[in-house]
Amino acid sequence: MALMTSHLSSGDPESSLMAFRSLGSSPGIAHNEFTLSAALKCCGVSDDVGRGSQVHVACVKLGFESQPFVGNSIIVMYSKCGSIGDSVRVFDAMRVRRSLVSWNVMIAAYVNAGCLRKVVLVFAEMRRNCETPDEFTLLSVLKGCGAARAFVEGKQIHAYVVVSGFPVSLKTSVTSALIDFYVKCGRLVEARKVFDRTVVKNEVSWTTMMAGYVQEGCLYKAMDLFCELRKAETIVDGFVLSSLARVFADLALIVQGKQIHAYTTKISCVLDVSVANSIIDMYLKCGLTDDAMKQFKEITSKNVSCGLVKESREYFERLQRDSRVQPKVEHYACMVDVLGRAGRLEEAKSLIKDMPIEANVGIWQTLLSACRVHKDLKMGREVGGILMELDEGNAVNYVMVLNIYAEAGEWGECERIRGLMRRRGLKKDGGRSWIEIKKEVHNFYGGDDSYPLMGRIREALVDVERRMREEVGYVSRTGFATHDIEEESKEDNLRMHSERLAVGLALACEGSSLVIRDVIRVFKNLRVCVDCHEFMKGVSKVVGRVLVVRDACRFHRFEGGVCSCGDYW
């Protein structure tokens, strides 16, 4: 038993199972509930439902299945192997012998399987059987309610906690779960009430509450809470700071991000690699490469991130061979992205088709983006067809295919795709961009010329386009206008794209009291189009300014006529 536990603790479930088999064949030594449970745990860790079933059979033959300790282990094993149906069958067979642990194990199994409504049903059944929930029960149920955005059910769980007299204000794990539940349901008022009533707050409570404010756009409340955190006696660790830095990085909030950096320096937490990486990421996404490099040089223990095809493939194949880890669709998507960037589209497509798990919409969209970048119309047509069949109600897929056809001049195909969208009642989301100038946010919508300073914006755009043609040979990429109309009209249409109007405002205000010559930061709700991408590169060259554009896919940093994405997004 000690040998099995030792192998399992060191991350080697295979050797642990070998010890289990050797024990069974040794004369005078018999398996007991502890060795059987350890073997079941090994099978769950290695996601080996076949051998797990064999151990289950051994439990039945030896008469240990009826023991709650072993029965619970069997439920957990099937759950970790993704066989929730088998977990349910074992749980149902334990109807008379169920312990509180059994109920907790089954609830956690449903949460892990994503059967979130079942979580509430099992909890209700548990109460009908007069079983009193403990802290672990409440954590699992609240996690399930939060993931399912089941506000009514989660509110009922909260009510039960209060009525039952459960010491929720002193149980930081439960209060954190309640706060997380309310935040995921978008109920920040309720979340803050729980937070304020909590006597002992932990770092998870603080981080969850602040992240909730940020996600709902309540940035000042998030920063006020951060100021409270600094005054409190709570120990602020790298988890809190790296989480906040990542949030501010994603929103390109440089002022708030610098405050986090200053605080990490003050408490010497900047030495934490995860915190340092988050701060570097924040500076890069805000376009401050010099600050990012300075921070990078200060890290004494740097970790490595692979980006090359050969090295990426080696790591991916090592992941596939590791029995302790089951590659998920996200891992395959990363590999498809690497191959797509390198132009190895056929290899990327074969990888998707040979996946042992079902490909999702995201991984096909990744390949379709690569088809656009490398102008592979044939494969783009094939992948687009798969996407529109797989996810026919998502307008994004149609627009991606539409752009590929437009660049190739396939206007008939463009009209066919538009016809499909009309018949299926799909509409492309309107482009919206915004820019902050002197703490005032200015919003622009594609094609909307109602902005008060539109005349000055148009003049600024026409002027900078003229300079770009003369100095860097800029030519509008009108192939992405997606309509078969006159070139001059296409250029006018492109000029009215929301991200270009936002840049036009910054240029129009140049030299006035409205703008300090600094990085121009623009945010867009959709993917930036190819022509606007070329336009931003040209502006950064002829005007000598750095532009940072955050779109739906990534951050683009334009400087000296070059973009940080390498023209792949």
JSON list of N, CA and C in Angstrom, two decimals, residues 161-230:
[
{"chain": "A", "resi": 161, "resn": "VAL", "atom": "N", "xyz": [-28.57, 28.29, 3.63]},
{"chain": "A", "resi": 161, "resn": "VAL", "atom": "CA", "xyz": [-27.39, 28.51, 4.47]},
{"chain": "A", "resi": 161, "resn": "VAL", "atom": "C", "xyz": [-27.71, 29.43, 5.63]},
{"chain": "A", "resi": 162, "resn": "VAL", "atom": "N", "xyz": [-28.47, 30.50, 5.34]},
{"chain": "A", "resi": 162, "resn": "VAL", "atom": "CA", "xyz": [-28.82, 31.47, 6.39]},
{"chain": "A", "resi": 162, "resn": "VAL", "atom": "C", "xyz": [-29.77, 30.86, 7.40]},
{"chain": "A", "resi": 163, "resn": "VAL", "atom": "N", "xyz": [-30.84, 30.21, 6.91]},
{"chain": "A", "resi": 163, "resn": "VAL", "atom": "CA", "xyz": [-31.87, 29.65, 7.79]},
{"chain": "A", "resi": 163, "resn": "VAL", "atom": "C", "xyz": [-31.32, 28.52, 8.66]},
{"chain": "A", "resi": 164, "resn": "SER", "atom": "N", "xyz": [-30.42, 27.72, 8.10]},
{"chain": "A", "resi": 164, "resn": "SER", "atom": "CA", "xyz": [-29.89, 26.57, 8.84]},
{"chain": "A", "resi": 164, "resn": "SER", "atom": "C", "xyz": [-28.91, 26.97, 9.92]},
{"chain": "A", "resi": 165, "resn": "GLY", "atom": "N", "xyz": [-28.51, 28.24, 9.94]},
{"chain": "A", "resi": 165, "resn": "GLY", "atom": "CA", "xyz": [-27.56, 28.67, 10.94]},
{"chain": "A", "resi": 165, "resn": "GLY", "atom": "C", "xyz": [-26.12, 28.34, 10.63]},
{"chain": "A", "resi": 166, "resn": "PHE", "atom": "N", "xyz": [-25.84, 27.99, 9.39]},
{"chain": "A", "resi": 166, "resn": "PHE", "atom": "CA", "xyz": [-24.47, 27.67, 8.98]},
{"chain": "A", "resi": 166, "resn": "PHE", "atom": "C", "xyz": [-23.60, 28.92, 9.17]},
{"chain": "A", "resi": 167, "resn": "PRO", "atom": "N", "xyz": [-22.45, 28.81, 9.81]},
{"chain": "A", "resi": 167, "resn": "PRO", "atom": "CA", "xyz": [-21.61, 29.98, 10.11]},
{"chain": "A", "resi": 167, "resn": "PRO", "atom": "C", "xyz": [-20.91, 30.52, 8.87]},
{"chain": "A", "resi": 168, "resn": "VAL", "atom": "N", "xyz": [-21.73, 31.02, 7.93]},
{"chain": "A", "resi": 168, "resn": "VAL", "atom": "CA", "xyz": [-21.18, 31.39, 6.63]},
{"chain": "A", "resi": 168, "resn": "VAL", "atom": "C", "xyz": [-20.19, 32.55, 6.73]},
{"chain": "A", "resi": 169, "resn": "SER", "atom": "N", "xyz": [-20.43, 33.49, 7.65]},
{"chain": "A", "resi": 169, "resn": "SER", "atom": "CA", "xyz": [-19.54, 34.65, 7.74]},
{"chain": "A", "resi": 169, "resn": "SER", "atom": "C", "xyz": [-18.14, 34.29, 8.19]},
{"chain": "A", "resi": 170, "resn": "LEU", "atom": "N", "xyz": [-18.02, 33.11, 8.84]},
{"chain": "A", "resi": 170, "resn": "LEU", "atom": "CA", "xyz": [-16.71, 32.67, 9.33]},
{"chain": "A", "resi": 170, "resn": "LEU", "atom": "C", "xyz": [-16.06, 31.65, 8.41]},
{"chain": "A", "resi": 171, "resn": "LYS", "atom": "N", "xyz": [-16.82, 31.11, 7.46]},
{"chain": "A", "resi": 171, "resn": "LYS", "atom": "CA", "xyz": [-16.30, 30.11, 6.53]},
{"chain": "A", "resi": 171, "resn": "LYS", "atom": "C", "xyz": [-15.90, 30.81, 5.23]},
{"chain": "A", "resi": 172, "resn": "THR", "atom": "N", "xyz": [-14.65, 31.14, 5.11]},
{"chain": "A", "resi": 172, "resn": "THR", "atom": "CA", "xyz": [-14.20, 31.94, 3.96]},
{"chain": "A", "resi": 172, "resn": "THR", "atom": "C", "xyz": [-14.41, 31.22, 2.64]},
{"chain": "A", "resi": 173, "resn": "SER", "atom": "N", "xyz": [-14.28, 29.89, 2.63]},
{"chain": "A", "resi": 173, "resn": "SER", "atom": "CA", "xyz": [-14.46, 29.16, 1.38]},
{"chain": "A", "resi": 173, "resn": "SER", "atom": "C", "xyz": [-15.90, 29.26, 0.88]},
{"chain": "A", "resi": 174, "resn": "VAL", "atom": "N", "xyz": [-16.88, 29.18, 1.81]},
{"chain": "A", "resi": 174, "resn": "VAL", "atom": "CA", "xyz": [-18.28, 29.27, 1.42]},
{"chain": "A", "resi": 174, "resn": "VAL", "atom": "C", "xyz": [-18.64, 30.69, 0.99]},
{"chain": "A", "resi": 175, "resn": "THR", "atom": "N", "xyz": [-18.17, 31.68, 1.74]},
{"chain": "A", "resi": 175, "resn": "THR", "atom": "CA", "xyz": [-18.46, 33.07, 1.35]},
{"chain": "A", "resi": 175, "resn": "THR", "atom": "C", "xyz": [-17.84, 33.39, -0.01]},
{"chain": "A", "resi": 176, "resn": "SER", "atom": "N", "xyz": [-16.65, 32.88, -0.26]},
{"chain": "A", "resi": 176, "resn": "SER", "atom": "CA", "xyz": [-16.02, 33.09, -1.56]},
{"chain": "A", "resi": 176, "resn": "SER", "atom": "C", "xyz": [-16.85, 32.46, -2.67]},
{"chain": "A", "resi": 177, "resn": "ALA", "atom": "N", "xyz": [-17.39, 31.25, -2.39]},
{"chain": "A", "resi": 177, "resn": "ALA", "atom": "CA", "xyz": [-18.23, 30.57, -3.38]},
{"chain": "A", "resi": 177, "resn": "ALA", "atom": "C", "xyz": [-19.52, 31.35, -3.63]},
{"chain": "A", "resi": 178, "resn": "LEU", "atom": "N", "xyz": [-20.11, 31.92, -2.57]},
{"chain": "A", "resi": 178, "resn": "LEU", "atom": "CA", "xyz": [-21.32, 32.74, -2.73]},
{"chain": "A", "resi": 178, "resn": "LEU", "atom": "C", "xyz": [-21.03, 33.98, -3.56]},
{"chain": "A", "resi": 179, "resn": "ILE", "atom": "N", "xyz": [-19.93, 34.64, -3.26]},
{"chain": "A", "resi": 179, "resn": "ILE", "atom": "CA", "xyz": [-19.56, 35.85, -4.02]},
{"chain": "A", "resi": 179, "resn": "ILE", "atom": "C", "xyz": [-19.34, 35.49, -5.49]},
{"chain": "A", "resi": 180, "resn": "ASP", "atom": "N", "xyz": [-18.62, 34.39, -5.73]},
{"chain": "A", "resi": 180, "resn": "ASP", "atom": "CA", "xyz": [-18.36, 33.95, -7.10]},
{"chain": "A", "resi": 180, "resn": "ASP", "atom": "C", "xyz": [-19.67, 33.63, -7.82]},
{"chain": "A", "resi": 181, "resn": "PHE", "atom": "N", "xyz": [-20.60, 32.98, -7.13]},
{"chain": "A", "resi": 181, "resn": "PHE", "atom": "CA", "xyz": [-21.90, 32.65, -7.72]},
{"chain": "A", "resi": 181, "resn": "PHE", "atom": "C", "xyz": [-22.64, 33.91, -8.15]},
{"chain": "A", "resi": 182, "resn": "TYR", "atom": "N", "xyz": [-22.73, 34.88, -7.26]},
{"chain": "A", "resi": 182, "resn": "TYR", "atom": "CA", "xyz": [-23.46, 36.11, -7.58]},
{"chain": "A", "resi": 182, "resn": "TYR", "atom": "C", "xyz": [-22.77, 36.90, -8.70]},
{"chain": "A", "resi": 183, "resn": "VAL", "atom": "N", "xyz": [-21.44, 36.91, -8.69]},
{"chain": "A", "resi": 183, "resn": "VAL", "atom": "CA", "xyz": [-20.70, 37.61, -9.74]},
{"chain": "A", "resi": 183, "resn": "VAL", "atom": "C", "xyz": [-20.96, 36.97, -11.10]},
{"chain": "A", "resi": 184, "resn": "LYS", "atom": "N", "xyz": [-20.94, 35.64, -11.16]},
{"chain": "A", "resi": 184, "resn": "LYS", "atom": "CA", "xyz": [-21.17, 34.95, -12.43]},
{"chain": "A", "resi": 184, "resn": "LYS", "atom": "C", "xyz": [-22.59, 35.18, -12.94]},
{"chain": "A", "resi": 185, "resn": "CYS", "atom": "N", "xyz": [-23.52, 35.41, -12.02]},
{"chain": "A", "resi": 185, "resn": "CYS", "atom": "CA", "xyz": [-24.90, 35.71, -12.42]},
{"chain": "A", "resi": 185, "resn": "CYS", "atom": "C", "xyz": [-25.11, 37.20, -12.69]},
{"chain": "A", "resi": 186, "resn": "GLY", "atom": "N", "xyz": [-24.04, 37.99, -12.59]},
{"chain": "A", "resi": 186, "resn": "GLY", "atom": "CA", "xyz": [-24.14, 39.43, -12.85]},
{"chain": "A", "resi": 186, "resn": "GLY", "atom": "C", "xyz": [-24.84, 40.19, -11.74]},
{"chain": "A", "resi": 187, "resn": "ARG", "atom": "N", "xyz": [-24.93, 39.62, -10.55]},
{"chain": "A", "resi": 187, "resn": "ARG", "atom": "CA", "xyz": [-25.62, 40.25, -9.42]},
{"chain": "A", "resi": 187, "resn": "ARG", "atom": "C", "xyz": [-24.58, 40.82, -8.44]},
{"chain": "A", "resi": 188, "resn": "LEU", "atom": "N", "xyz": [-23.99, 41.97, -8.81]},
{"chain": "A", "resi": 188, "resn": "LEU", "atom": "CA", "xyz": [-22.90, 42.53, -8.02]},
{"chain": "A", "resi": 188, "resn": "LEU", "atom": "C", "xyz": [-23.38, 43.11, -6.70]},
{"chain": "A", "resi": 189, "resn": "VAL", "atom": "N", "xyz": [-24.61, 43.60, -6.66]},
{"chain": "A", "resi": 189, "resn": "VAL", "atom": "CA", "xyz": [-25.14, 44.15, -5.41]},
{"chain": "A", "resi": 189, "resn": "VAL", "atom": "C", "xyz": [-25.20, 43.05, -4.35]},
{"chain": "A", "resi": 190, "resn": "GLU", "atom": "N", "xyz": [-25.77, 41.89, -4.73]},
{"chain": "A", "resi": 190, "resn": "GLU", "atom": "CA", "xyz": [-25.85, 40.76, -3.79]},
{"chain": "A", "resi": 190, "resn": "GLU", "atom": "C", "xyz": [-24.46, 40.26, -3.41]},
{"chain": "A", "resi": 191, "resn": "ALA", "atom": "N", "xyz": [-23.56, 40.23, -4.41]},
{"chain": "A", "resi": 191, "resn": "ALA", "atom": "CA", "xyz": [-22.19, 39.77, -4.14]},
{"chain": "A", "resi": 191, "resn": "ALA", "atom": "C", "xyz": [-21.52, 40.68, -3.12]},
{"chain": "A", "resi": 192, "resn": "ARG", "atom": "N", "xyz": [-21.72, 41.99, -3.27]},
{"chain": "A", "resi": 192, "resn": "ARG", "atom": "CA", "xyz": [-21.07, 42.94, -2.35]},
{"chain": "A", "resi": 192, "resn": "ARG", "atom": "C", "xyz": [-21.66, 42.83, -0.93]},
{"chain": "A", "resi": 193, "resn": "LYS", "atom": "N", "xyz": [-22.96, 42.53, -0.84]},
{"chain": "A", "resi": 193, "resn": "LYS", "atom": "CA", "xyz": [-23.55, 42.35, 0.48]},
{"chain": "A", "resi": 193, "resn": "LYS", "atom": "C", "xyz": [-22.90, 41.18, 1.22]},
{"chain": "A", "resi": 194, "resn": "VAL", "atom": "N", "xyz": [-22.72, 40.06, 0.50]},
{"chain": "A", "resi": 194, "resn": "VAL", "atom": "CA", "xyz": [-22.05, 38.92, 1.12]},
{"chain": "A", "resi": 194, "resn": "VAL", "atom": "C", "xyz": [-20.62, 39.28, 1.49]},
{"chain": "A", "resi": 195, "resn": "PHE", "atom": "N", "xyz": [-19.95, 39.97, 0.60]},
{"chain": "A", "resi": 195, "resn": "PHE", "atom": "CA", "xyz": [-18.56, 40.37, 0.84]},
{"chain": "A", "resi": 195, "resn": "PHE", "atom": "C", "xyz": [-18.44, 41.24, 2.08]},
{"chain": "A", "resi": 196, "resn": "ASP", "atom": "N", "xyz": [-19.31, 42.24, 2.20]},
{"chain": "A", "resi": 196, "resn": "ASP", "atom": "CA", "xyz": [-19.24, 43.18, 3.33]},
{"chain": "A", "resi": 196, "resn": "ASP", "atom": "C", "xyz": [-19.57, 42.51, 4.66]},
{"chain": "A", "resi": 197, "resn": "ARG", "atom": "N", "xyz": [-20.43, 41.46, 4.60]},
{"chain": "A", "resi": 197, "resn": "ARG", "atom": "CA", "xyz": [-20.83, 40.79, 5.84]},
{"chain": "A", "resi": 197, "resn": "ARG", "atom": "C", "xyz": [-19.84, 39.72, 6.27]},
{"chain": "A", "resi": 198, "resn": "THR", "atom": "N", "xyz": [-18.85, 39.46, 5.44]},
{"chain": "A", "resi": 198, "resn": "THR", "atom": "CA", "xyz": [-17.86, 38.43, 5.76]},
{"chain": "A", "resi": 198, "resn": "THR", "atom": "C", "xyz": [-16.87, 38.96, 6.78]},
{"chain": "A", "resi": 199, "resn": "VAL", "atom": "N", "xyz": [-16.76, 38.27, 7.90]},
{"chain": "A", "resi": 199, "resn": "VAL", "atom": "CA", "xyz": [-15.86, 38.72, 8.97]},
{"chain": "A", "resi": 199, "resn": "VAL", "atom": "C", "xyz": [-14.41, 38.53, 8.58]},
{"chain": "A", "resi": 200, "resn": "VAL", "atom": "N", "xyz": [-14.09, 37.34, 8.08]},
{"chain": "A", "resi": 200, "resn": "VAL", "atom": "CA", "xyz": [-12.72, 37.03, 7.68]},
{"chain": "A", "resi": 200, "resn": "VAL", "atom": "C", "xyz": [-12.69, 36.84, 6.17]},
{"chain": "A", "resi": 201, "resn": "LYS", "atom": "N", "xyz": [-12.09, 37.78, 5.46]},
{"chain": "A", "resi": 201, "resn": "LYS", "atom": "CA", "xyz": [-12.03, 37.72, 3.99]},
{"chain": "A", "resi": 201, "resn": "LYS", "atom": "C", "xyz": [-10.69, 37.14, 3.57]},
{"chain": "A", "resi": 202, "resn": "ASN", "atom": "N", "xyz": [-10.72, 36.25, 2.58]},
{"chain": "A", "resi": 202, "resn": "ASN", "atom": "CA", "xyz": [-9.47, 35.72, 2.04]},
{"chain": "A", "resi": 202, "resn": "ASN", "atom": "C", "xyz": [-9.18, 36.35, 0.68]},
{"chain": "A", "resi": 203, "resn": "GLU", "atom": "N", "xyz": [-8.02, 35.99, 0.12]},
{"chain": "A", "resi": 203, "resn": "GLU", "atom": "CA", "xyz": [-7.61, 36.61, -1.14]},
{"chain": "A", "resi": 203, "resn": "GLU", "atom": "C", "xyz": [-8.55, 36.28, -2.29]},
{"chain": "A", "resi": 204, "resn": "VAL", "atom": "N", "xyz": [-9.20, 35.10, -2.24]},
{"chain": "A", "resi": 204, "resn": "VAL", "atom": "CA", "xyz": [-10.14, 34.72, -3.29]},
{"chain": "A", "resi": 204, "resn": "VAL", "atom": "C", "xyz": [-11.36, 35.64, -3.27]},
{"chain": "A", "resi": 205, "resn": "SER", "atom": "N", "xyz": [-11.86, 35.96, -2.09]},
{"chain": "A", "resi": 205, "resn": "SER", "atom": "CA", "xyz": [-13.01, 36.86, -1.97]},
{"chain": "A", "resi": 205, "resn": "SER", "atom": "C", "xyz": [-12.70, 38.23, -2.57]},
{"chain": "A", "resi": 206, "resn": "TRP", "atom": "N", "xyz": [-11.55, 38.76, -2.21]},
{"chain": "A", "resi": 206, "resn": "TRP", "atom": "CA", "xyz": [-11.14, 40.08, -2.73]},
{"chain": "A", "resi": 206, "resn": "TRP", "atom": "C", "xyz": [-11.03, 40.04, -4.26]},
{"chain": "A", "resi": 207, "resn": "THR", "atom": "N", "xyz": [-10.33, 39.05, -4.76]},
{"chain": "A", "resi": 207, "resn": "THR", "atom": "CA", "xyz": [-10.10, 38.98, -6.20]},
{"chain": "A", "resi": 207, "resn": "THR", "atom": "C", "xyz": [-11.40, 38.79, -6.97]},
{"chain": "A", "resi": 208, "resn": "THR", "atom": "N", "xyz": [-12.27, 37.90, -6.49]},
{"chain": "A", "resi": 208, "resn": "THR", "atom": "CA", "xyz": [-13.53, 37.65, -7.18]},
{"chain": "A", "resi": 208, "resn": "THR", "atom": "C", "xyz": [-14.38, 38.91, -7.23]},
{"chain": "A", "resi": 209, "resn": "MET", "atom": "N", "xyz": [-14.45, 39.63, -6.12]},
{"chain": "A", "resi": 209, "resn": "MET", "atom": "CA", "xyz": [-15.26, 40.84, -6.08]},
{"chain": "A", "resi": 209, "resn": "MET", "atom": "C", "xyz": [-14.71, 41.91, -7.02]},
{"chain": "A", "resi": 210, "resn": "MET", "atom": "N", "xyz": [-13.39, 42.09, -7.01]},
{"chain": "A", "resi": 210, "resn": "MET", "atom": "CA", "xyz": [-12.78, 43.09, -7.89]},
{"chain": "A", "resi": 210, "resn": "MET", "atom": "C", "xyz": [-12.93, 42.71, -9.36]},
{"chain": "A", "resi": 211, "resn": "ALA", "atom": "N", "xyz": [-12.73, 41.43, -9.67]},
{"chain": "A", "resi": 211, "resn": "ALA", "atom": "CA", "xyz": [-12.88, 40.98, -11.05]},
{"chain": "A", "resi": 211, "resn": "ALA", "atom": "C", "xyz": [-14.31, 41.17, -11.53]},
{"chain": "A", "resi": 212, "resn": "GLY", "atom": "N", "xyz": [-15.27, 40.95, -10.63]},
{"chain": "A", "resi": 212, "resn": "GLY", "atom": "CA", "xyz": [-16.67, 41.16, -11.00]},
{"chain": "A", "resi": 212, "resn": "GLY", "atom": "C", "xyz": [-16.95, 42.61, -11.37]},
{"chain": "A", "resi": 213, "resn": "TYR", "atom": "N", "xyz": [-16.40, 43.53, -10.60]},
{"chain": "A", "resi": 213, "resn": "TYR", "atom": "CA", "xyz": [-16.58, 44.95, -10.91]},
{"chain": "A", "resi": 213, "resn": "TYR", "atom": "C", "xyz": [-15.96, 45.29, -12.27]},
{"chain": "A", "resi": 214, "resn": "VAL", "atom": "N", "xyz": [-14.77, 44.76, -12.50]},
{"chain": "A", "resi": 214, "resn": "VAL", "atom": "CA", "xyz": [-14.09, 45.06, -13.76]},
{"chain": "A", "resi": 214, "resn": "VAL", "atom": "C", "xyz": [-14.88, 44.53, -14.95]},
{"chain": "A", "resi": 215, "resn": "GLN", "atom": "N", "xyz": [-15.37, 43.30, -14.84]},
{"chain": "A", "resi": 215, "resn": "GLN", "atom": "CA", "xyz": [-16.11, 42.68, -15.95]},
{"chain": "A", "resi": 215, "resn": "GLN", "atom": "C", "xyz": [-17.40, 43.43, -16.27]},
{"chain": "A", "resi": 216, "resn": "GLU", "atom": "N", "xyz": [-17.99, 44.05, -15.26]},
{"chain": "A", "resi": 216, "resn": "GLU", "atom": "CA", "xyz": [-19.22, 44.81, -15.48]},
{"chain": "A", "resi": 216, "resn": "GLU", "atom": "C", "xyz": [-18.95, 46.27, -15.80]},
{"chain": "A", "resi": 217, "resn": "GLY", "atom": "N", "xyz": [-17.67, 46.63, -15.95]},
{"chain": "A", "resi": 217, "resn": "GLY", "atom": "CA", "xyz": [-17.32, 48.00, -16.31]},
{"chain": "A", "resi": 217, "resn": "GLY", "atom": "C", "xyz": [-17.26, 48.97, -15.15]},
{"chain": "A", "resi": 218, "resn": "CYS", "atom": "N", "xyz": [-17.36, 48.46, -13.92]},
{"chain": "A", "resi": 218, "resn": "CYS", "atom": "CA", "xyz": [-17.31, 49.34, -12.72]},
{"chain": "A", "resi": 218, "resn": "CYS", "atom": "C", "xyz": [-15.85, 49.47, -12.26]},
{"chain": "A", "resi": 219, "resn": "LEU", "atom": "N", "xyz": [-15.04, 50.13, -13.08]},
{"chain": "A", "resi": 219, "resn": "LEU", "atom": "CA", "xyz": [-13.61, 50.16, -12.83]},
{"chain": "A", "resi": 219, "resn": "LEU", "atom": "C", "xyz": [-13.24, 50.93, -11.58]},
{"chain": "A", "resi": 220, "resn": "TYR", "atom": "N", "xyz": [-13.96, 52.04, -11.33]},
{"chain": "A", "resi": 220, "resn": "TYR", "atom": "CA", "xyz": [-13.64, 52.84, -10.15]},
{"chain": "A", "resi": 220, "resn": "TYR", "atom": "C", "xyz": [-13.95, 52.07, -8.86]},
{"chain": "A", "resi": 221, "resn": "LYS", "atom": "N", "xyz": [-15.05, 51.28, -8.89]},
{"chain": "A", "resi": 221, "resn": "LYS", "atom": "CA", "xyz": [-15.37, 50.46, -7.72]},
{"chain": "A", "resi": 221, "resn": "LYS", "atom": "C", "xyz": [-14.31, 49.39, -7.50]},
{"chain": "A", "resi": 222, "resn": "ALA", "atom": "N", "xyz": [-13.79, 48.84, -8.61]},
{"chain": "A", "resi": 222, "resn": "ALA", "atom": "CA", "xyz": [-12.73, 47.84, -8.50]},
{"chain": "A", "resi": 222, "resn": "ALA", "atom": "C", "xyz": [-11.48, 48.44, -7.87]},
{"chain": "A", "resi": 223, "resn": "MET", "atom": "N", "xyz": [-11.13, 49.64, -8.30]},
{"chain": "A", "resi": 223, "resn": "MET", "atom": "CA", "xyz": [-9.93, 50.27, -7.75]},
{"chain": "A", "resi": 223, "resn": "MET", "atom": "C", "xyz": [-10.15, 50.72, -6.31]},
{"chain": "A", "resi": 224, "resn": "ASP", "atom": "N", "xyz": [-11.37, 51.17, -5.98]},
{"chain": "A", "resi": 224, "resn": "ASP", "atom": "CA", "xyz": [-11.67, 51.53, -4.58]},
{"chain": "A", "resi": 224, "resn": "ASP", "atom": "C", "xyz": [-11.51, 50.30, -3.68]},
{"chain": "A", "resi": 225, "resn": "LEU", "atom": "N", "xyz": [-11.97, 49.16, -4.18]},
{"chain": "A", "resi": 225, "resn": "LEU", "atom": "CA", "xyz": [-11.85, 47.93, -3.41]},
{"chain": "A", "resi": 225, "resn": "LEU", "atom": "C", "xyz": [-10.38, 47.53, -3.26]},
{"chain": "A", "resi": 226, "resn": "PHE", "atom": "N", "xyz": [-9.61, 47.77, -4.31]},
{"chain": "A", "resi": 226, "resn": "PHE", "atom": "CA", "xyz": [-8.17, 47.47, -4.24]},
{"chain": "A", "resi": 226, "resn": "PHE", "atom": "C", "xyz": [-7.50, 48.34, -3.18]},
{"chain": "A", "resi": 227, "resn": "CYS", "atom": "N", "xyz": [-7.93, 49.60, -3.09]},
{"chain": "A", "resi": 227, "resn": "CYS", "atom": "CA", "xyz": [-7.39, 50.48, -2.05]},
{"chain": "A", "resi": 227, "resn": "CYS", "atom": "C", "xyz": [-7.75, 49.97, -0.67]},
{"chain": "A", "resi": 228, "resn": "GLU", "atom": "N", "xyz": [-8.98, 49.45, -0.52]},
{"chain": "A", "resi": 228, "resn": "GLU", "atom": "CA", "xyz": [-9.38, 48.86, 0.76]},
{"chain": "A", "resi": 228, "resn": "GLU", "atom": "C", "xyz": [-8.52, 47.64, 1.08]},
{"chain": "A", "resi": 229, "resn": "LEU", "atom": "N", "xyz": [-8.23, 46.86, 0.07]},
{"chain": "A", "resi": 229, "resn": "LEU", "atom": "CA", "xyz": [-7.41, 45.66, 0.25]},
{"chain": "A", "resi": 229, "resn": "LEU", "atom": "C", "xyz": [-6.03, 46.03, 0.78]},
{"chain": "A", "resi": 230, "resn": "ARG", "atom": "N", "xyz": [-5.48, 47.10, 0.25]},
{"chain": "A", "resi": 230, "resn": "ARG", "atom": "CA", "xyz": [-4.14, 47.52, 0.67]},
{"chain": "A", "resi": 230, "resn": "ARG", "atom": "C", "xyz": [-4.13, 47.96, 2.12]}
]
